[in-house]
C-alpha positions in Angstrom: -25.4 -27.7 15.5 -21.9 -28.9 15.8 -22.3 -30.9 12.4 -24.2 -28.1 10.8 -24.2 -28.5 7.0 -25.0 -25.5 5.0 -25.9 -27.4 1.9 -29.0 -28.8 3.8 -30.1 -25.4 4.2 -29.6 -24.6 0.5 -31.4 -27.7 -0.3 -34.2 -27.0 2.0 -34.7 -23.6 0.5 -34.9 -25.2 -3.3 -37.4 -27.8 -2.1 -39.8 -25.4 -0.5 -39.4 -23.2 -3.6 -39.9 -26.0 -5.9 -42.4 -28.1 -3.9 -40.6 -31.1 -5.9 -37.7 -33.3 -5.2 -36.8 -33.3 -9.1 -37.4 -29.6 -9.6 -35.1 -28.8 -6.4 -32.5 -31.3 -8.0 -32.5 -29.6 -11.4 -32.3 -26.3 -9.8 -29.3 -27.3 -7.7 -27.5 -29.5 -10.5 -28.1 -32.7 -8.7 -29.6 -36.1 -9.6 -33.0 -36.9 -8.1 -31.7 -39.8 -6.3 -29.2 -37.5 -4.3 -31.9 -34.9 -3.7 -34.2 -37.9 -2.4 -31.4 -38.9 0.0 -31.0 -35.0 1.3 -34.6 -34.8 1.8 -34.3 -37.8 4.0 -31.5 -36.2 5.9 -33.6 -32.9 6.3 -36.8 -34.8 7.6 -34.4 -36.5 10.1 -33.0 -33.0 11.2 -35.9 -31.1 11.5 -38.2 -34.1 12.7 -40.9 -33.2 10.0 -41.9 -34.6 6.6 -41.4 -31.0 5.1 -42.9 -32.3 1.9 -45.5 -35.2 1.4 -47.3 -36.6 -1.4 -50.8 -35.1 -2.6 -51.6 -37.1 -5.8 -48.9 -36.0 -8.6 -47.6 -33.2 -6.7 -46.1 -32.6 -3.3 -47.1 -30.3 -0.6 -45.4 -28.7 2.2 -46.4 -29.5 5.9 -47.6 -26.9 8.2 -44.2 -26.6 9.5 -42.3 -26.1 6.4 -44.8 -23.5 5.4 -44.0 -21.6 8.7 -40.3 -21.6 8.1 -40.1 -21.3 4.4 -39.5 -17.5 4.2 -37.0 -17.9 7.1 -34.9 -20.3 5.3 -35.1 -18.3 2.1 -33.6 -15.5 3.9 -30.8 -17.6 5.8 -29.9 -19.0 2.4 -29.6 -15.6 0.7 -27.6 -14.0 3.7 -25.2 -17.1 3.4 -24.5 -17.0 -0.1 -23.9 -13.3 0.2 -21.4 -13.9 2.9 -19.7 -16.8 1.3 -19.8 -14.9 -2.3 -16.8 -12.8 -3.5 -17.0 -8.9 -2.6 -19.5 -7.2 -4.8 -18.3 -4.6 -7.3 -18.4 -1.0 -5.4 -19.5 2.2 -6.4 -16.7 4.4 -5.2 -18.5 7.7 -5.5 -21.1 6.4 -2.9 -18.3 5.0 -0.3 -18.3 6.8 3.0 -14.9 5.6 4.8 -11.9 7.2 6.5 -8.4 6.0 5.8 -5.2 6.6 7.8 -2.0 6.7 6.0 1.3 6.6 7.9 4.1 8.7 5.9 6.8 11.2 6.6 6.7 15.0 6.7 8.2 15.3 3.3 5.7 13.2 1.7 2.8 15.1 3.4 4.2 18.4 2.4 4.5 17.1 -1.3 1.6 14.9 -1.9 -1.2 15.1 0.4 -3.1 17.9 -1.3 -2.6 16.1 -4.7 -3.8 12.7 -3.2 -6.7 14.6 -1.6 -7.7 16.3 -4.8 -7.7 12.7 -6.8 -9.7 10.8 -3.8 -12.4 13.6 -3.5 -12.9 13.9 -7.4 -13.7 10.1 -7.2 -15.1 9.3 -3.9 -16.2 12.5 -2.0 -17.1 10.3 0.9 -13.6 9.0 1.8 -11.5 11.1 4.1 -7.9 10.7 4.7 -6.1 11.0 7.9 -2.0 11.3 7.7 -0.2 9.9 10.8 3.5 10.6 11.5 5.9 7.8 10.6 8.2 7.8 13.7 6.3 5.2 15.0 6.6 2.2 12.6 5.1 -0.6 14.6 3.5 -3.4 12.3 0.8 -3.8 15.0 -0.7 -0.8 14.0 -1.4 -2.1 10.7 -2.3 -5.3 11.7 -5.2 -3.7 14.2 -6.1 -1.3 11.2 -5.1 1.6 13.3 -3.1 2.3 10.2 -4.5 1.4 6.8 -1.3 2.3 4.7 2.4 2.9 5.5 4.4 4.9 2.8 8.0 5.2 3.0 11.0 2.8 3.2 9.7 -0.8 4.5 11.6 -1.7 7.4 13.3 -5.1 7.8 10.7 -6.4 10.3 7.8 -5.8 7.9 8.0 -9.6 6.5 4.2 -10.4 7.2 3.0 -7.1 5.3 2.0 -6.8 1.6 4.3 -4.1 -0.1 4.4 -2.4 -3.5 7.1 -0.5 -4.9 6.2 3.2 -5.8 9.4 4.5 -6.9 13.5 4.3 -6.4 14.9 7.4 -5.0 18.4 8.5 -3.8 19.9 11.4 -1.8 20.9 14.8 -3.3 22.8 17.5 -1.8 21.1 20.9 -1.0 22.7 24.3 -0.4 21.3 27.9 -0.8 21.6 29.8 -4.0 25.1 31.5 -4.4 26.7 29.0 -1.8 30.5 28.7 -2.5 30.3 25.1 -3.0 28.1 25.5 -6.1 30.7 27.9 -7.7 33.1 25.2 -9.2 33.3 21.4 -9.4 32.1 19.8 -6.3 34.7 17.6 -5.0 34.7 15.2 -2.1 37.3 17.4 -0.4 35.3 20.5 -0.9 31.9 18.9 0.3 33.6 17.3 3.4 35.2 21.0 4.2 31.6 22.6 4.4 29.6 22.6 7.7 26.4 20.5 7.5 22.8 19.9 8.7 21.4 16.5 8.9 17.8 15.0 9.4 17.5 12.4 12.0 14.2 11.8 14.2 16.5 10.0 16.9 19.3 12.7 17.0 21.9 11.1 15.1 24.7 13.2 13.7 26.0 10.3 11.4 24.6 9.4 7.8 25.5 7.0 5.2 27.4 9.7 3.4 29.8 9.7 6.3 30.9 6.1 5.6 31.5 7.2 2.0 33.7 9.8 3.1 35.5 7.7 5.5 36.8 5.4 2.9 38.6 8.5 1.3 40.0 9.3 4.6 37.5 12.3 5.1 35.1 13.3 7.4 32.8 16.4 7.7 31.5 18.6 10.4 27.9 18.3 11.1 26.8 21.5 13.1 23.1 21.0 13.0 20.5 18.0 13.4 16.8 18.7 12.5 13.9 16.1 12.7 12.7 16.3 9.1 13.9 16.9 5.5 11.8 20.1 5.2 13.7 21.3 8.1 17.0 20.5 6.3 16.0 22.5 3.2 14.7 25.5 5.4 18.0 25.5 7.4 20.3 25.1 4.0 18.1 27.8 2.2 18.9 30.4 5.3 22.3 29.6 5.9 25.8 28.1 4.9 25.1 24.8 6.1 24.8 22.0 3.3 22.3 19.2 3.7 21.2 15.9 2.1 17.5 15.1 1.1 15.7 12.6 -1.0 15.6 13.6 -4.7 12.0 13.0 -5.0 11.5 15.8 -2.2 13.6 18.3 -3.6 12.3 18.0 -7.0 8.9 18.9 -5.7 10.0 21.5 -3.3 9.6 25.4 -3.8 13.3 26.1 -5.0 14.6 27.7 -2.1 17.8 25.9 -2.5 19.8 24.3 -5.2 20.5 20.6 -5.7 23.5 18.7 -6.4 24.9 15.2 -6.7 27.1 14.2 -3.9 30.4 13.6 -4.9 30.7 10.2 -3.2 28.3 7.1 -3.9 25.5 6.9 -1.4 22.8 3.9 -1.3 19.4 4.6 -2.9 16.4 3.3 -1.6 12.7 2.4 -2.7 9.6 4.2 -1.6 6.9 1.4 -1.0 3.4 1.5 0.1 2.9 -1.4 2.6 -0.3 -3.0 4.0 -1.4 -5.6 6.2 -2.6 -9.0 4.3 -6.1 -8.7 6.0 -6.8 -5.6 3.6 -5.7 -7.5 0.4 -9.3 -8.1 -0.7 -10.9 -5.1 0.6 -12.5 -3.3 -2.6 -12.2 0.1 -1.2 -8.7 -0.4 0.1 -7.4 -2.0 -3.1 -9.0 0.9 -4.9 -6.9 3.5 -3.1 -3.8 1.4 -3.2 -4.2 1.5 -6.9 -4.9 5.0 -7.2 -1.6 5.7 -5.4 0.3 3.2 -7.4 -0.6 4.8 -10.4 -0.3 8.5 -9.6 2.9 8.9 -7.7 5.6 7.4 -9.8 4.4 9.5 -12.4 4.0 12.4 -10.0 8.0 12.0 -9.2 8.7 11.5 -13.1 7.1 14.8 -13.8 9.6 16.3 -11.6 12.6 14.4 -12.8 15.4 16.2 -14.3 19.2 15.1 -14.2 21.2 16.8 -11.3 24.0 17.8 -13.6 25.9 21.2 -14.0 23.4 22.2 -16.6 20.6 21.6 -14.2 22.3 23.5 -11.4 22.2 26.6 -13.6 18.7 26.0 -14.2 18.0 25.6 -10.5 19.9 28.7 -10.1 17.9 30.8 -12.2 14.6 29.4 -10.4 16.0 30.5 -7.3 17.1 34.1 -8.2 
């Protein structure tokens, strides 16, 4: 068994089906002499002649007759296991997927993704998991099927596909004094601010950019998510920063503006473990997300200029 050759199983099945060395050789694309040598190996392995001459034909031994159907079943199973995944009928698939994403993504896109998945594959269910726990082990162990967000530096073993580029924009309530005239770095820094940090940090990348100009800002409040930043900014004089993609799809409770200093952008990626690369249903879901969500963001896209601020102001009035 340690030296098991699956080619012998395939050859045995052909010999028992054809009851002919030349017929089995033709079926497998081998020469007759090669098939004869294989039959000799099979006789030695099974301790049985398998096929014996009967006039011009060959007949199977009782042992060969007894194992013929089992051999055929095993051969079919081996071919199935060692063949590429068959085409799937996605409408008939029943499966659950867990997607790790932040709260902003869930609020904006979960309903849309559910509608797209359900219309094509009603047997597929989605489960969204919070993103604070970014451990790769959860993808490796298939506890998480997809991770959507900014790919961390320790994700070298993962497969990734960029969905869209994003950047931070400022948010403030309609009628906020900051929005009444040109937004300079000095006027922006003089405002009171709310920031999003799951770890409770008061510092954001914008603070480095302000420091280069000799400016600093006063952060009064830290909240755990970007939706919370928007909610606080809409109900107070605090100013916040959120991803542009989130605010573009939000409900218009705040107005958006370009920060007066340069802040590095980032790329939203869907990531998965290589073990899921060839899985046909997983591949279908990745393809659906890749096609839909860059388009979803582009549908919201409008330049955050003074003109769009006026349009935003009308939407919030």
